[in-house]
């Protein structure tokens, strides 16, 4: 689907800088190959003797992680030993990707992230924005205002679509509130933007004239300051909005604090840190330019939107990268995001902003670090300021969630029970569906659609083995399902996979626009998770049915798929860590190597859940306790984020009140929420793309209260007009709040297979809905 949304309206002085959103997933332009200098070494800021060095906090952060995990009394996850890190299977041919890394990009012998927040800076002409939250940053090449531009937008600047409820809203792009530059930078053509030191939560950007003259920008999610470390240049700040006033507020140690008021009445604060032996004055040269009095070997500029004396204690200190620590107990998952710091501040901490789902999950230890500073994010509500070097969070996790049907409906036992009548209905459906042609049905030119078919038959197999206990049906279906999966294990499908060596991952050999952009890393967690679930069920049934040889023969292939989208190890040299899942935002991003004026996006929160659920089922099939704990924790985090930003119960106080009646986000971008899908705007598509597939994991995320609200307000009025596979999804979704109604639909004598989605079986629909009558 090509969006028909209007361009984002901007203030008149900014319109020439507009880059309208690339709403479709078309083929991006390839990055230029012009030669540029290699990345300079990372900065080690000089510390003022009267202030506490933040560099010392790296060891303290490790101690904090240890004490945090110990306090949790759980199992600390060793990310390097959850999955293997061997080379990809030889069955996958190797080749470079047609989208090269930008010249000057340092890979550091590790794979480069494809779906992370800084992706736009690696694609095309590198001028589309990235979102660190609460800021957006981009390489501005306007001849009058060039450098690294910074913007922050408020709630009042949001643009809403027509109607009530509005179908979309976004924040305007391209407002160059602050532009970091230097007097030595003569034109945008003199500069290159180089990135390196890639982590799943951070990267380093360098705006360079040459290898000696450059500005270093740490890119960290949640950073409260936008920090620029100048090297061998004369610093300059510009604003296309215009400076209304610029005043020195105070000096403390080797830091000077300035107040900046822009022509749009927005207030910013600038902190400038210089070495002890250096004197540096700043002057307002004209209504758009602030410049330093001289060049310096090194100095640090930090800007923050707004003002607040509490922030002073963090000035001079900034995050350079993040590390993740996770542990679990029987019912709680703990995770911490630890920020390595540089520079110095009076608190020995820096300023970080937390999203609403963070704040609701913070441990008690975070309360004392909170300050009276709140800023608006683009699409995820109000962010809250903390003076800290670590986020510590705890979430409820579904340790009892396994293969069998599962529910969280209040007052219902989550252990499935079946009456004889229900068992007869399941058996009747299965007796027909086990005769389906899974081998040919799954022979498709799409990892996504073939995976859905394989998973459908795998759930039928599960029902035959564990619910109706029919060995004859198992014997009929299991060999066919093994053969169907074997086509993919042998890489003999219509569009085989290959391992590409530029970014590092398994991609389709199809064209960029085929299979939803799989070849450009779109939707890998959606596609591959269906295959993983099918494999997990086959492995379990094969073992319990007495054969017990399939797992050993196919385990490595399955774990190659897992490593592509969910590898947890930063030290895996073949696949990036957590390609899809974003531990800061709390969910995955589906967009790969495609530029976008609104950033990364995801349109199916439920298939995001399916990706983590696949980890859990594979962990159970392989008896990998660490992987099971990781899956439980990701599901716990998804429960908080999805019910904050994707699914809108009537009590949701995070998202704009105007869009709550939509009940779901539609496509959630980093800068926009659009109540539509990439494949059509029918209401059942928009609502149910956040429900498919209905599995035992669905009820943990899609709470019964929300599902009933959505049914009453959006779906009940249209369900009788829907006569295709979306009807079956809608009615199985009803089992999340009223199992009897759902079961009666599928058991009705008027039921027709036309109501089943290609990835849905009548057997599973009856088994799930009938488990909780």
PDB file of N, CA and C in Angstrom, residues 1 24-27 445-449 507-508 510-527 590-594 678-679:
ATOM      1  N   UNK A   1       0.839  -1.195   0.000  1.00  0.00           N
ATOM      2  CA  UNK A   1       0.000   0.000   0.000  1.00  0.00           C
ATOM      3  C   UNK A   1       0.875   1.245   0.000  1.00  0.00           C
ATOM      4  N   UNK A  24       5.870   4.307   1.659  1.00  0.00           N
ATOM      5  CA  UNK A  24       5.867   2.923   1.214  1.00  0.00           C
ATOM      6  C   UNK A  24       7.197   2.277   1.563  1.00  0.00           C
ATOM      7  N   UNK A  25       7.304   0.997   1.228  1.00  0.00           N
ATOM      8  CA  UNK A  25       8.546   0.289   1.494  1.00  0.00           C
ATOM      9  C   UNK A  25       9.251   0.026   0.172  1.00  0.00           C
ATOM     10  N   UNK A  26       9.336   1.066  -0.644  1.00  0.00           N
ATOM     11  CA  UNK A  26       9.968   0.912  -1.935  1.00  0.00           C
ATOM     12  C   UNK A  26      11.473   0.770  -1.822  1.00  0.00           C
ATOM     13  N   UNK A  27      12.121   0.588  -2.961  1.00  0.00           N
ATOM     14  CA  UNK A  27      13.562   0.378  -2.969  1.00  0.00           C
ATOM     15  C   UNK A  27      14.266   1.689  -2.669  1.00  0.00           C
ATOM     16  N   UNK A 445       6.494 -18.631  -2.424  1.00  0.00           N
ATOM     17  CA  UNK A 445       7.642 -17.738  -2.615  1.00  0.00           C
ATOM     18  C   UNK A 445       7.700 -16.681  -1.521  1.00  0.00           C
ATOM     19  N   UNK A 446       7.406 -17.100  -0.296  1.00  0.00           N
ATOM     20  CA  UNK A 446       7.345 -16.165   0.828  1.00  0.00           C
ATOM     21  C   UNK A 446       7.667 -16.903   2.112  1.00  0.00           C
ATOM     22  N   UNK A 447       8.688 -16.463   2.811  1.00  0.00           N
ATOM     23  CA  UNK A 447       8.977 -17.040   4.125  1.00  0.00           C
ATOM     24  C   UNK A 447       7.830 -16.759   5.085  1.00  0.00           C
ATOM     25  N   UNK A 448       7.165 -15.632   4.908  1.00  0.00           N
ATOM     26  CA  UNK A 448       6.060 -15.279   5.801  1.00  0.00           C
ATOM     27  C   UNK A 448       4.876 -16.220   5.601  1.00  0.00           C
ATOM     28  N   UNK A 449       4.358 -16.294   4.382  1.00  0.00           N
ATOM     29  CA  UNK A 449       3.157 -17.097   4.163  1.00  0.00           C
ATOM     30  C   UNK A 449       3.439 -18.589   4.305  1.00  0.00           C
ATOM     31  N   UNK A 507      18.838 -13.525   4.482  1.00  0.00           N
ATOM     32  CA  UNK A 507      17.823 -12.789   3.741  1.00  0.00           C
ATOM     33  C   UNK A 507      17.331 -13.607   2.559  1.00  0.00           C
ATOM     34  N   UNK A 508      16.179 -13.234   2.059  1.00  0.00           N
ATOM     35  CA  UNK A 508      15.619 -13.864   0.878  1.00  0.00           C
ATOM     36  C   UNK A 508      16.455 -13.522  -0.346  1.00  0.00           C
ATOM     37  N   UNK A 510      15.028 -13.176  -3.077  1.00  0.00           N
ATOM     38  CA  UNK A 510      14.081 -12.469  -3.917  1.00  0.00           C
ATOM     39  C   UNK A 510      14.426 -11.001  -4.069  1.00  0.00           C
ATOM     40  N   UNK A 511      13.649 -10.312  -4.884  1.00  0.00           N
ATOM     41  CA  UNK A 511      13.842  -8.883  -5.111  1.00  0.00           C
ATOM     42  C   UNK A 511      13.487  -8.098  -3.854  1.00  0.00           C
ATOM     43  N   UNK A 512      13.963  -6.848  -3.757  1.00  0.00           N
ATOM     44  CA  UNK A 512      13.700  -6.049  -2.549  1.00  0.00           C
ATOM     45  C   UNK A 512      12.225  -5.919  -2.205  1.00  0.00           C
ATOM     46  N   UNK A 513      11.364  -5.866  -3.215  1.00  0.00           N
ATOM     47  CA  UNK A 513       9.946  -5.697  -2.950  1.00  0.00           C
ATOM     48  C   UNK A 513       9.192  -6.989  -2.708  1.00  0.00           C
ATOM     49  N   UNK A 514       9.853  -8.133  -2.869  1.00  0.00           N
ATOM     50  CA  UNK A 514       9.179  -9.414  -2.647  1.00  0.00           C
ATOM     51  C   UNK A 514       9.173  -9.782  -1.170  1.00  0.00           C
ATOM     52  N   UNK A 515       8.176 -10.549  -0.796  1.00  0.00           N
ATOM     53  CA  UNK A 515       8.058 -11.081   0.569  1.00  0.00           C
ATOM     54  C   UNK A 515       8.193  -9.971   1.607  1.00  0.00           C
ATOM     55  N   UNK A 516       7.480  -8.871   1.369  1.00  0.00           N
ATOM     56  CA  UNK A 516       7.402  -7.759   2.321  1.00  0.00           C
ATOM     57  C   UNK A 516       8.765  -7.130   2.610  1.00  0.00           C
ATOM     58  N   UNK A 517       9.703  -7.253   1.676  1.00  0.00           N
ATOM     59  CA  UNK A 517      11.011  -6.645   1.882  1.00  0.00           C
ATOM     60  C   UNK A 517      11.956  -7.472   2.725  1.00  0.00           C
ATOM     61  N   UNK A 518      11.757  -8.790   2.756  1.00  0.00           N
ATOM     62  CA  UNK A 518      12.642  -9.656   3.547  1.00  0.00           C
ATOM     63  C   UNK A 518      14.100  -9.462   3.163  1.00  0.00           C
ATOM     64  N   UNK A 519      14.377  -9.279   1.869  1.00  0.00           N
ATOM     65  CA  UNK A 519      15.760  -9.131   1.416  1.00  0.00           C
ATOM     66  C   UNK A 519      16.415  -7.877   1.966  1.00  0.00           C
ATOM     67  N   UNK A 520      15.601  -6.925   2.424  1.00  0.00           N
ATOM     68  CA  UNK A 520      16.122  -5.699   3.030  1.00  0.00           C
ATOM     69  C   UNK A 520      15.857  -5.685   4.543  1.00  0.00           C
ATOM     70  N   UNK A 521      15.659  -6.848   5.114  1.00  0.00           N
ATOM     71  CA  UNK A 521      15.518  -7.046   6.565  1.00  0.00           C
ATOM     72  C   UNK A 521      14.190  -6.567   7.140  1.00  0.00           C
ATOM     73  N   UNK A 522      13.199  -6.352   6.311  1.00  0.00           N
ATOM     74  CA  UNK A 522      11.867  -6.096   6.858  1.00  0.00           C
ATOM     75  C   UNK A 522      11.294  -7.368   7.477  1.00  0.00           C
ATOM     76  N   UNK A 523      10.696  -7.247   8.643  1.00  0.00           N
ATOM     77  CA  UNK A 523       9.780  -8.261   9.192  1.00  0.00           C
ATOM     78  C   UNK A 523      10.405  -9.618   9.483  1.00  0.00           C
ATOM     79  N   UNK A 524      11.714  -9.699   9.653  1.00  0.00           N
ATOM     80  CA  UNK A 524      12.311 -11.018   9.873  1.00  0.00           C
ATOM     81  C   UNK A 524      11.747 -11.704  11.108  1.00  0.00           C
ATOM     82  N   UNK A 525      11.476 -10.929  12.164  1.00  0.00           N
ATOM     83  CA  UNK A 525      10.947 -11.566  13.378  1.00  0.00           C
ATOM     84  C   UNK A 525       9.541 -12.095  13.146  1.00  0.00           C
ATOM     85  N   UNK A 526       8.776 -11.462  12.254  1.00  0.00           N
ATOM     86  CA  UNK A 526       7.467 -12.006  11.884  1.00  0.00           C
ATOM     87  C   UNK A 526       7.640 -13.315  11.101  1.00  0.00           C
ATOM     88  N   UNK A 527       8.459 -13.249  10.052  1.00  0.00           N
ATOM     89  CA  UNK A 527       8.585 -14.367   9.120  1.00  0.00           C
ATOM     90  C   UNK A 527       9.154 -15.615   9.793  1.00  0.00           C
ATOM     91  N   UNK A 590       9.992  -3.363  12.726  1.00  0.00           N
ATOM     92  CA  UNK A 590       9.895  -4.251  11.570  1.00  0.00           C
ATOM     93  C   UNK A 590      10.627  -3.712  10.351  1.00  0.00           C
ATOM     94  N   UNK A 591      10.861  -2.416  10.293  1.00  0.00           N
ATOM     95  CA  UNK A 591      11.457  -1.820   9.090  1.00  0.00           C
ATOM     96  C   UNK A 591      12.961  -2.036   9.077  1.00  0.00           C
ATOM     97  N   UNK A 592      13.462  -2.496   7.940  1.00  0.00           N
ATOM     98  CA  UNK A 592      14.877  -2.756   7.778  1.00  0.00           C
ATOM     99  C   UNK A 592      15.586  -1.656   7.022  1.00  0.00           C
ATOM    100  N   UNK A 593      16.200  -2.000   5.885  1.00  0.00           N
ATOM    101  CA  UNK A 593      17.073  -1.076   5.163  1.00  0.00           C
ATOM    102  C   UNK A 593      16.296  -0.200   4.189  1.00  0.00           C
ATOM    103  N   UNK A 594      15.308   0.480   4.698  1.00  0.00           N
ATOM    104  CA  UNK A 594      14.529   1.434   3.926  1.00  0.00           C
ATOM    105  C   UNK A 594      14.525   2.764   4.664  1.00  0.00           C
ATOM    106  N   UNK A 678      -0.226  -1.601   5.823  1.00  0.00           N
ATOM    107  CA  UNK A 678       0.472  -1.512   4.548  1.00  0.00           C
ATOM    108  C   UNK A 678      -0.304  -2.193   3.423  1.00  0.00           C
ATOM    109  N   UNK A 679      -1.301  -3.004   3.751  1.00  0.00           N
ATOM    110  CA  UNK A 679      -1.971  -3.790   2.720  1.00  0.00           C
ATOM    111  C   UNK A 679      -3.435  -3.419   2.541  1.00  0.00           C
TER     112      UNK A 679
END
